[in-house]
PDB file of C-alpha atoms in Angstrom:
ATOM      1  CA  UNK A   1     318.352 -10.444 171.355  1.00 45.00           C
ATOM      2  CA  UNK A   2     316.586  -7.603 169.735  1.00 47.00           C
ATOM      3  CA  UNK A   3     317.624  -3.922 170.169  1.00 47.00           C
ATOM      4  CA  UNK A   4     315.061  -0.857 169.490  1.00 46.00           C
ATOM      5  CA  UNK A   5     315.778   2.522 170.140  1.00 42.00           C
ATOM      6  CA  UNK A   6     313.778   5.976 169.597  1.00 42.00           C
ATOM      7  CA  UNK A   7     310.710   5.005 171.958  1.00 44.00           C
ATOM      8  CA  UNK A   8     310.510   1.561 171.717  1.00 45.00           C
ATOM      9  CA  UNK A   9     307.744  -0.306 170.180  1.00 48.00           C
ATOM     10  CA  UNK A  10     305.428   2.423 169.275  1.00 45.00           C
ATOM     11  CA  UNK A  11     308.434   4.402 167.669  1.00 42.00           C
ATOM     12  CA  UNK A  12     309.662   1.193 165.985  1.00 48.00           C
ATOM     13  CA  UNK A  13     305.804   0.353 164.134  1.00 49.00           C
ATOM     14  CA  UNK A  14     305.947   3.990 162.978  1.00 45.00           C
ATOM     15  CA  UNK A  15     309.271   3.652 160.866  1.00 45.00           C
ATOM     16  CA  UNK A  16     308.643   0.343 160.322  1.00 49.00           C
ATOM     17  CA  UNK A  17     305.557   2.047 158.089  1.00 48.00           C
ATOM     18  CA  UNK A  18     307.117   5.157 156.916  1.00 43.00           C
ATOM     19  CA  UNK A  19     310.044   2.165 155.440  1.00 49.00           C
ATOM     20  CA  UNK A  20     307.794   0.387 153.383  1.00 50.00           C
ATOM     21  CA  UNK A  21     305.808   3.673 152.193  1.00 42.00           C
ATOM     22  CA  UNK A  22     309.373   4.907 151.099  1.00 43.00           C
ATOM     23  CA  UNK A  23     309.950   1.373 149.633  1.00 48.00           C
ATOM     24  CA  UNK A  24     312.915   0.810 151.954  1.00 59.00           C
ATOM     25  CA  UNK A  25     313.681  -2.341 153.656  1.00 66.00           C
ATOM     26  CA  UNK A  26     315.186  -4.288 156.572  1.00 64.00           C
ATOM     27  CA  UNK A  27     318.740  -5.168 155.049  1.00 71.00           C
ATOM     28  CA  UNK A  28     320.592  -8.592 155.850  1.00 73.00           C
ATOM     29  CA  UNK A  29     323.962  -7.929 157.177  1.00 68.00           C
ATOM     30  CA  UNK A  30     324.624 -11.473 158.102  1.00 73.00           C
ATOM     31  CA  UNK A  31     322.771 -14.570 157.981  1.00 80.00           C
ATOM     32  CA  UNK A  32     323.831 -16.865 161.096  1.00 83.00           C
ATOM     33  CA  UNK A  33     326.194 -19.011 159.380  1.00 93.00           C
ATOM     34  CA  UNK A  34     328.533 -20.306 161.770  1.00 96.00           C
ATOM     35  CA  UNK A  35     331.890 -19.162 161.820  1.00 96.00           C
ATOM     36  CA  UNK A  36     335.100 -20.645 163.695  1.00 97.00           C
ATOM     37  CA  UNK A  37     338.851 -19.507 165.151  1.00 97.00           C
ATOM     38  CA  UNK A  38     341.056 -20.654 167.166  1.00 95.00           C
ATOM     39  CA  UNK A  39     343.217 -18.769 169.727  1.00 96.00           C
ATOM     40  CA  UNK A  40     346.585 -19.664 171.398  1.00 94.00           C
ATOM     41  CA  UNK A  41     346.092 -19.955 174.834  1.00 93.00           C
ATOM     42  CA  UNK A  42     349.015 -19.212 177.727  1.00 89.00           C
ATOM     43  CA  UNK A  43     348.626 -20.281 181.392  1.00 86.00           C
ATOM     44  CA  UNK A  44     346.231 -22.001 183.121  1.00 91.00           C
ATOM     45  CA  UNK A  45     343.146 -19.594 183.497  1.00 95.00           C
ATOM     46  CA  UNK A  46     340.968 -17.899 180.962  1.00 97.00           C
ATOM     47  CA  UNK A  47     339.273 -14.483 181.367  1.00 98.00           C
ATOM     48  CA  UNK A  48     335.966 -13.967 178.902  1.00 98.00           C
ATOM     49  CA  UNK A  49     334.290 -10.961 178.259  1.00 98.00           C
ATOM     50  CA  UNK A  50     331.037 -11.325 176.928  1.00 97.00           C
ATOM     51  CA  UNK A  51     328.606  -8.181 175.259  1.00 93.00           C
ATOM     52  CA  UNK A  52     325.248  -8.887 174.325  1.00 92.00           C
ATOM     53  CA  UNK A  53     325.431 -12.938 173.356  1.00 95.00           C
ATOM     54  CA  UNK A  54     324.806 -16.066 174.446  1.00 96.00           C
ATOM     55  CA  UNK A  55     327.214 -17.628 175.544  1.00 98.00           C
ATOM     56  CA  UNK A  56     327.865 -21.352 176.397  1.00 98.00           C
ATOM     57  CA  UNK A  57     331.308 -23.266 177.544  1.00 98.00           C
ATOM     58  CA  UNK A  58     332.705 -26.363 177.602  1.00 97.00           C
ATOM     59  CA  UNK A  59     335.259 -28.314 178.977  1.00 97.00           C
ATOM     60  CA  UNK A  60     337.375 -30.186 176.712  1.00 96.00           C
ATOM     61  CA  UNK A  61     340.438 -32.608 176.384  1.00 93.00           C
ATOM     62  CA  UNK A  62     343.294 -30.525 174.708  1.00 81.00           C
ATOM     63  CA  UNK A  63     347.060 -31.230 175.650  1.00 73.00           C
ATOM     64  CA  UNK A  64     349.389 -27.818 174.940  1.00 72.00           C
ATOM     65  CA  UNK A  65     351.557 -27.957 171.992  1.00 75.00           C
ATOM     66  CA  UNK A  66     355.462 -28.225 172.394  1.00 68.00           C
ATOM     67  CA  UNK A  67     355.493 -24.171 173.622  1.00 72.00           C
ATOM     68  CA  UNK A  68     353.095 -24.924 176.249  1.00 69.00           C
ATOM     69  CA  UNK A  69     349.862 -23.024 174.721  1.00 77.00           C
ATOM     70  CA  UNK A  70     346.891 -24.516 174.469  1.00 84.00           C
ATOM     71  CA  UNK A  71     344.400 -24.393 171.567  1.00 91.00           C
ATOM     72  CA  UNK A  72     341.239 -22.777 172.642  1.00 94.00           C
ATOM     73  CA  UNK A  73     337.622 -22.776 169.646  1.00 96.00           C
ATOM     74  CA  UNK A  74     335.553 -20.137 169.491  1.00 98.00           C
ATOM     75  CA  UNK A  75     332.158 -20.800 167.400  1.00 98.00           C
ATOM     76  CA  UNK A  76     329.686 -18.041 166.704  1.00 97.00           C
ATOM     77  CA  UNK A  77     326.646 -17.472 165.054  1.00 97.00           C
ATOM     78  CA  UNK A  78     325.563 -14.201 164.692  1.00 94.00           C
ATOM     79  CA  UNK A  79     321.919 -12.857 162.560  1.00 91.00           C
ATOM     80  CA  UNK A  80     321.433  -9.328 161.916  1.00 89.00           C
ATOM     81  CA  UNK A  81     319.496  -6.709 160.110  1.00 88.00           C
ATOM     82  CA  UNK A  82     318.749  -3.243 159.763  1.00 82.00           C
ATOM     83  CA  UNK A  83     317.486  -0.245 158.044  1.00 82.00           C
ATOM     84  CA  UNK A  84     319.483   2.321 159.649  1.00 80.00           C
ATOM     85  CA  UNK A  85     322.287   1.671 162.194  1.00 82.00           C
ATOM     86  CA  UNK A  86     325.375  -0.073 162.892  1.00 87.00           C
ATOM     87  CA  UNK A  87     325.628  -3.381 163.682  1.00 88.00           C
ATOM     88  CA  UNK A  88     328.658  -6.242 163.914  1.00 90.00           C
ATOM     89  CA  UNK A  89     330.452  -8.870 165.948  1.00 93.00           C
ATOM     90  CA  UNK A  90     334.265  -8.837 166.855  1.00 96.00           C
ATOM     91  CA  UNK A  91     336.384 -11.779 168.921  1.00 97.00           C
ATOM     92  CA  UNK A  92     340.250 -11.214 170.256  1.00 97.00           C
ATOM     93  CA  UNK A  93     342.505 -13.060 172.786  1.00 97.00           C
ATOM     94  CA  UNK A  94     344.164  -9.949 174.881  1.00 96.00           C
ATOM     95  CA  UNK A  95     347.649 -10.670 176.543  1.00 94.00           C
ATOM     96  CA  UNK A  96     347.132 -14.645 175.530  1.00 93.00           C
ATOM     97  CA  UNK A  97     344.454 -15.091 178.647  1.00 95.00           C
ATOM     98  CA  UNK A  98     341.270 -12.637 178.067  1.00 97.00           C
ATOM     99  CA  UNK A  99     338.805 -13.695 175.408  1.00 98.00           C
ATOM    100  CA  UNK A 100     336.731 -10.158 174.393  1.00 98.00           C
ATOM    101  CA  UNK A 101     333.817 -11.379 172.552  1.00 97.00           C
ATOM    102  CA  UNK A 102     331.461  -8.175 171.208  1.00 95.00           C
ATOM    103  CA  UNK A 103     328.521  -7.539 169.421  1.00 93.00           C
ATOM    104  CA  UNK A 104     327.486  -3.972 168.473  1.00 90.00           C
ATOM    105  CA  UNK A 105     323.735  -3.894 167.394  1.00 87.00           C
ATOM    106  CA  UNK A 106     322.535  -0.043 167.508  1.00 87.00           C
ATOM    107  CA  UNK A 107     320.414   2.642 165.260  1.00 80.00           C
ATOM    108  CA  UNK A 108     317.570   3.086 164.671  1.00 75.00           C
ATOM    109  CA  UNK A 109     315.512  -0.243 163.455  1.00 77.00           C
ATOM    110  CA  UNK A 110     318.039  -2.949 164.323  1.00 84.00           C
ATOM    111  CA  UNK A 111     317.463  -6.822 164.533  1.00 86.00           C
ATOM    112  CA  UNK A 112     320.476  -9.245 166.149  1.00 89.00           C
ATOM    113  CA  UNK A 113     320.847 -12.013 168.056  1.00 92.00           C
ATOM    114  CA  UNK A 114     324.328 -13.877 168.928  1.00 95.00           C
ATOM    115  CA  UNK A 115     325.635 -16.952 170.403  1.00 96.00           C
ATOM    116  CA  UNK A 116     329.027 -18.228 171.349  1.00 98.00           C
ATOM    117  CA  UNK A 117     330.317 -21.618 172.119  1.00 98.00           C
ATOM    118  CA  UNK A 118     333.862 -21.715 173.691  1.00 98.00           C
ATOM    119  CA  UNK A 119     335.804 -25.022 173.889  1.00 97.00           C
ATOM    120  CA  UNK A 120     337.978 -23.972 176.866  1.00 96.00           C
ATOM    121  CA  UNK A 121     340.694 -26.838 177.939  1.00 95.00           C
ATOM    122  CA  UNK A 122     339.834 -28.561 180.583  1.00 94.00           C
ATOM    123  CA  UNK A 123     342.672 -27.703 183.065  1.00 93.00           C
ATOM    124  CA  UNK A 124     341.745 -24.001 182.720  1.00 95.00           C
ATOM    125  CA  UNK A 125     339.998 -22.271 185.582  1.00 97.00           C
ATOM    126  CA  UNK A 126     337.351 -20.183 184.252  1.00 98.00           C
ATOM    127  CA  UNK A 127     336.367 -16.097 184.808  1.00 98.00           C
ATOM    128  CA  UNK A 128     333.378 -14.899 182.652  1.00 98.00           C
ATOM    129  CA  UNK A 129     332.095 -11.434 182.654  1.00 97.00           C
ATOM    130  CA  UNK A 130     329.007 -11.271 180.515  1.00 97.00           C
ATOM    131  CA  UNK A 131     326.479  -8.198 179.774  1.00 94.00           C
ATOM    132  CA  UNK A 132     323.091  -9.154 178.095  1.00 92.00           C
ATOM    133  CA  UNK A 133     323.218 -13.013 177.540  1.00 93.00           C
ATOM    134  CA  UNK A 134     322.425 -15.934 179.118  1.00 96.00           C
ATOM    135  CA  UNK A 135     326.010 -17.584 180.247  1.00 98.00           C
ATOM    136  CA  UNK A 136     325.634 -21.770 180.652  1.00 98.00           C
ATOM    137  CA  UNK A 137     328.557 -23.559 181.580  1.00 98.00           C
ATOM    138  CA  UNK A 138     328.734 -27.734 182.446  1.00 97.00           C
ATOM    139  CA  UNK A 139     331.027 -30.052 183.956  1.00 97.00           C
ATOM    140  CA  UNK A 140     333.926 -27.767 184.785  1.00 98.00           C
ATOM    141  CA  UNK A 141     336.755 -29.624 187.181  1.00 98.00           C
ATOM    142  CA  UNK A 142     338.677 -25.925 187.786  1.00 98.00           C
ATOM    143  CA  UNK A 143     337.449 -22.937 189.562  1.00 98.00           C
ATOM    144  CA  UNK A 144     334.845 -21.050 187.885  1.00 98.00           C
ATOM    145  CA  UNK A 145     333.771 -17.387 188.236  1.00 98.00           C
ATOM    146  CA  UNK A 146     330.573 -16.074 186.236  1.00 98.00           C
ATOM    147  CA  UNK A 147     328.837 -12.190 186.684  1.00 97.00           C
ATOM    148  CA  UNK A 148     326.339 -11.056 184.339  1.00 96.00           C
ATOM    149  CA  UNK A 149     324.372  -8.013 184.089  1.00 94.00           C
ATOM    150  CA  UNK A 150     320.980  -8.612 182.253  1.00 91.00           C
ATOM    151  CA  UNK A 151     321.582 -12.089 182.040  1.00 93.00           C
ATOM    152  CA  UNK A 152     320.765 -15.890 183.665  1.00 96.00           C
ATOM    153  CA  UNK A 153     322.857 -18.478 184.461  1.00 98.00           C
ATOM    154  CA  UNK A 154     323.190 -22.263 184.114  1.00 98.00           C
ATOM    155  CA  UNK A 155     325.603 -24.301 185.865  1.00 98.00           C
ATOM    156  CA  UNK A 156     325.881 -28.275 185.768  1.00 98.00           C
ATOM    157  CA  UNK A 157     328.517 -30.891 187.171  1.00 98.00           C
ATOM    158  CA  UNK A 158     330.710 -28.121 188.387  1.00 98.00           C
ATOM    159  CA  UNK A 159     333.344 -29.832 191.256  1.00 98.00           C
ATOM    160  CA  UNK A 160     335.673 -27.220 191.978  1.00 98.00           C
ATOM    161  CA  UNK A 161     335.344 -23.624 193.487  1.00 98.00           C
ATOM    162  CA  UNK A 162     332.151 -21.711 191.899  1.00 98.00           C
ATOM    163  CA  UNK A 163     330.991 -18.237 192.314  1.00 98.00           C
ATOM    164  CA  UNK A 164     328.209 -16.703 190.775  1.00 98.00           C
ATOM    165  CA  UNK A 165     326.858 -13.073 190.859  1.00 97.00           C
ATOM    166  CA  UNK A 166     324.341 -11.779 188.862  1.00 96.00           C
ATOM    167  CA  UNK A 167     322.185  -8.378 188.514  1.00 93.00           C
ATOM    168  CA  UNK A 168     318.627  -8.881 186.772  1.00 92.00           C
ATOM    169  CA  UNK A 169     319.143 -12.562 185.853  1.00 93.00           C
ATOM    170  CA  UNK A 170     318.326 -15.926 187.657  1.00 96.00           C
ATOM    171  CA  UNK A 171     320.883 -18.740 188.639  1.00 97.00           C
ATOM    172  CA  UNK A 172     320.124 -22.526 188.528  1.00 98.00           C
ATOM    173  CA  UNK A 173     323.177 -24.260 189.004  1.00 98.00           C
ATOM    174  CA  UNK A 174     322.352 -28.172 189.212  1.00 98.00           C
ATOM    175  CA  UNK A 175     324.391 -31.565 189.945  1.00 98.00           C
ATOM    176  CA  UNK A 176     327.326 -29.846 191.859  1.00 98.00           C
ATOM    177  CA  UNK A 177     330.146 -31.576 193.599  1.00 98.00           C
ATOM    178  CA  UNK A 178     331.747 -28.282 194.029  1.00 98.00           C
ATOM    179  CA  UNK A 179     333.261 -27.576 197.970  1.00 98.00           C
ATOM    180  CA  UNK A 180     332.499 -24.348 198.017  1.00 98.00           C
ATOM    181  CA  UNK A 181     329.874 -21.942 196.522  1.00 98.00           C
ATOM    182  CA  UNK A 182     329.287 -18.370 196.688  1.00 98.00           C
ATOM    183  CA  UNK A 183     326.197 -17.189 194.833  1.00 98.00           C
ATOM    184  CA  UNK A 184     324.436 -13.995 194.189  1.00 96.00           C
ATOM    185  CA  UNK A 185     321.339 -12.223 193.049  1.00 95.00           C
ATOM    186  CA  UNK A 186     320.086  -9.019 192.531  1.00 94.00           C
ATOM    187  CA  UNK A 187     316.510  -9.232 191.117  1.00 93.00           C
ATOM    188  CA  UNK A 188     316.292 -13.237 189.975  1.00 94.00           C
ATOM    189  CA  UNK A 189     315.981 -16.526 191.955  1.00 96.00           C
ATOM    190  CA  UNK A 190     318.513 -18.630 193.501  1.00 97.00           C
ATOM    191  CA  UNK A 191     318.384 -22.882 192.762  1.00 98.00           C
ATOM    192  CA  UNK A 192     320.987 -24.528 194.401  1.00 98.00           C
ATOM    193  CA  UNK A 193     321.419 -28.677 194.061  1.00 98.00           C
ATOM    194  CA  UNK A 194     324.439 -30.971 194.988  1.00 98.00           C
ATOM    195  CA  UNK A 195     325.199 -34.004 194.277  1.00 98.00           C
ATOM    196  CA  UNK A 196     327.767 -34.087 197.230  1.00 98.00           C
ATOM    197  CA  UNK A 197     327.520 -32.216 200.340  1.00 98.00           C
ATOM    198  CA  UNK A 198     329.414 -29.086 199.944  1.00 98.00           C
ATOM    199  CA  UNK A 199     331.858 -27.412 202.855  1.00 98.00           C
ATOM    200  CA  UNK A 200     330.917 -24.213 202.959  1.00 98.00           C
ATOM    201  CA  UNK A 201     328.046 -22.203 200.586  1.00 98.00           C
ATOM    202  CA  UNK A 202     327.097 -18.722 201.212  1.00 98.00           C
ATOM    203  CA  UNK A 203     323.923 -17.476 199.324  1.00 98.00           C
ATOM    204  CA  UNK A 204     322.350 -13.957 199.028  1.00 97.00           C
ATOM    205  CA  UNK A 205     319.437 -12.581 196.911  1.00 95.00           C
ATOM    206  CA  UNK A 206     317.677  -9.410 196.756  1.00 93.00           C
ATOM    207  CA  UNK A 207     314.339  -9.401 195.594  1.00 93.00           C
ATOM    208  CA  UNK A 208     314.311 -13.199 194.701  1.00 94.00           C
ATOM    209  CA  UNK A 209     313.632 -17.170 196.394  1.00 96.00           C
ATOM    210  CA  UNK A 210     316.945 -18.847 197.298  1.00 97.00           C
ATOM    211  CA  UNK A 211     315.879 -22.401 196.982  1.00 98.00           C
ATOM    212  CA  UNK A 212     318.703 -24.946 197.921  1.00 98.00           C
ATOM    213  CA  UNK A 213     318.848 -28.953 198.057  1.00 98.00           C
ATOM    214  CA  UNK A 214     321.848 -30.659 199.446  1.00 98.00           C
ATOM    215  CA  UNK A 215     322.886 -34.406 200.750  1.00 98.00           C
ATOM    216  CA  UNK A 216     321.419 -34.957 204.589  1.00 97.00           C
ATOM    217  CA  UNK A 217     324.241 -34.730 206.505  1.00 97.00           C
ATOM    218  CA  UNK A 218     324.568 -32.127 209.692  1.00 98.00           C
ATOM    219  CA  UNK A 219     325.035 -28.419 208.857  1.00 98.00           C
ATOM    220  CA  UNK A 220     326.306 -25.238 210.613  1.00 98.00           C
ATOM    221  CA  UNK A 221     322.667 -22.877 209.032  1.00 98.00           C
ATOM    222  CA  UNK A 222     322.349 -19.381 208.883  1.00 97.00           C
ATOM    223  CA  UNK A 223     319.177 -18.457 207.286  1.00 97.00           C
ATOM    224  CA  UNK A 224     317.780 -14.923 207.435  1.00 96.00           C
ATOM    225  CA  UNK A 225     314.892 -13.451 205.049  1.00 94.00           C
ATOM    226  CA  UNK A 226     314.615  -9.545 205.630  1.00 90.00           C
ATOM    227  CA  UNK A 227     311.060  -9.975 203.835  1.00 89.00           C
ATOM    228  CA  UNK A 228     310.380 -13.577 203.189  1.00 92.00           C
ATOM    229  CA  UNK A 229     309.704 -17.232 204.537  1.00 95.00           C
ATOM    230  CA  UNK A 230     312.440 -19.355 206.091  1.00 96.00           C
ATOM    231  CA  UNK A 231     311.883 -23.182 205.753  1.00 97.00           C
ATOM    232  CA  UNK A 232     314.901 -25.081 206.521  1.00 97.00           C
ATOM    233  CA  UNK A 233     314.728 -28.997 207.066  1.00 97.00           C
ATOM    234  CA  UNK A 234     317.845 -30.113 206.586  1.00 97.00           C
ATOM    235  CA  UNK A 235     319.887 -31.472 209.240  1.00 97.00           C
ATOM    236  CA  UNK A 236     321.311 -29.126 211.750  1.00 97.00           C
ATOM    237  CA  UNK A 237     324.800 -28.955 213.895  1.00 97.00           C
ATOM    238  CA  UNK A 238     326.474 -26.155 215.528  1.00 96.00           C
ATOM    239  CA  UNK A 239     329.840 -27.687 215.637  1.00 97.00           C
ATOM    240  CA  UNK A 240     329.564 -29.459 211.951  1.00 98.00           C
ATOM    241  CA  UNK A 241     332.500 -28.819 209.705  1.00 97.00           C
ATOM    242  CA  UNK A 242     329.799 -28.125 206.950  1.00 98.00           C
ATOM    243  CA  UNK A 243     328.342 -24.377 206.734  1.00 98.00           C
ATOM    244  CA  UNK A 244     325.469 -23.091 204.587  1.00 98.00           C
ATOM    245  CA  UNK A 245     324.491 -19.304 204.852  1.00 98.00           C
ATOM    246  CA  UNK A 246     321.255 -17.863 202.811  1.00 98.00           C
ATOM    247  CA  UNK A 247     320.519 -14.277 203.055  1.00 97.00           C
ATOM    248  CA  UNK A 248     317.449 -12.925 201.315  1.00 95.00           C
ATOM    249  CA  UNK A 249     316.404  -9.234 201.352  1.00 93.00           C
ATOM    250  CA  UNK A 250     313.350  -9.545 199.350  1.00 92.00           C
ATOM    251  CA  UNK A 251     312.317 -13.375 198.904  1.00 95.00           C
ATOM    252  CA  UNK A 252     311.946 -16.779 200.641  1.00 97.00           C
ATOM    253  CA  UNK A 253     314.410 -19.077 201.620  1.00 97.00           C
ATOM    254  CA  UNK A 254     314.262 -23.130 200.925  1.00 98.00           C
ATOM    255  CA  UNK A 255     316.913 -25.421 202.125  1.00 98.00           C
ATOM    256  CA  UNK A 256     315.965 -29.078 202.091  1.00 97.00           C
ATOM    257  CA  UNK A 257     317.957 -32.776 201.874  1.00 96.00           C
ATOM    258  CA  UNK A 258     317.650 -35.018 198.936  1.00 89.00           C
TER     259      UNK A 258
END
């Protein structure tokens, strides 16, 4: 990710000159190297917070040690420069269950980009909060729970509860076997497919497609675009056990069988 302040681009070229007729420079505060801890986990669900990073998780195989905590890996790699501002990454398990990952990039002329993998156990259910960064998480067997603000998501294999929200980011959440799904989008698209035929999904976008693909088998549809196409041609029952609901309030809605 890149932060500029004082007027953006313009602003930036100017000091960016005035720097190297003063003979100053961009300064290397830390090269990308990736670093590793590992945090004590208690109980069975993880919160993270997420600020400005990439951030990817993964299920893994981890049995609790003889107190009942569980091992969970943090990996980051974080690149930064600057001429003038403050920049730096932090991580800290709060109350043995919230993961606060943060990167501080501000000033001036400032160059940063982070990522973060998370090894998360794999009988964990999952809450992620993330602000600026891309959040991808695959083959999770526990509930899962993402938001972002300024940031996608990417969602594979996922078989238990899911819920998505996000604010200027799109979702594509592929391969699921999850039973129920609750997504959300404010400015970004919506791409829904299941590998199994899901019990009850509930979709809304604003200012974005919702673009679905499920198993053909009979479905209790509500579909409603406020200001967009409606194409639905998946099978349809009133009195299925199945439901799928797609609002849009600024984009057209696809639901079709595979």
């Amino acid at each position: 990710m890149r932060k500029t302040t004082a007027g953006g681009a313009l602003a930036l070229t100017l000091i960016a000159v005035l720097a190297a007729l003063s003979g100053c420079s961009m300064q290397k505060v830390s090269d990308g190297e990736a670093e590793h801890r590992s945090f004590a986990l208690t109980g069975r669900k993880l919160t993270v917070v997420s600020d400005d990073s990439r951030l990817e998780l993964v299920p893994v195989d981890r049995a609790a040690d003889g107190d009942g905590k569980r091992r969970l890996d943090v990996t980051r790699w974080f690149k930064a420069s600057k001429l003038n501002g403050k920049v730096g990454v932090s991580w800290k398990l709060e109350g043995g269950d919230t993961l606060r990952l943060k990167v501080t990039c501000t000033g001036v002329v400032v160059d940063c980009s982070a990522r973060h993998r998370v090894e998360v156990p794999r009988d964990v259910a999952l809450d992620v909060r993330s602000h600026d960064g891309r959040v991808v998480a695959n083959g999770f067997s526990t509930p899962l729970s993402i938001r972002t603000g300024d940031g996608s998501v990417g969602v594979r294999g996922a078989s238990a509860a899911l819920r998505i929200s996000t604010r200027d980011g799109s979702v594509r959440a592929e391969e699921l076997r999850s039973p129920t799904v609750t997504a959300a989008s404010h400015d970004g698209s919506l791409e829904l497919g299941f590998r199994e035929a899901p019990t009850s999904v509930r979709t809304e976008s604003h200012d974005g497609s919702t673009t679905l693909t499920a198993p053909r088998t009979p479905y209790r549809v509500e579909a409603d675009a406020k200001d967009g196409s409606v194409d639905v041609s998946l099978p349809r029952a009133d009195d299925s056990r199945r439901s799928i609901e797609a609002i849009s309030h600024d984009g057209s809605i696809t639901l079709r069988g595979r």
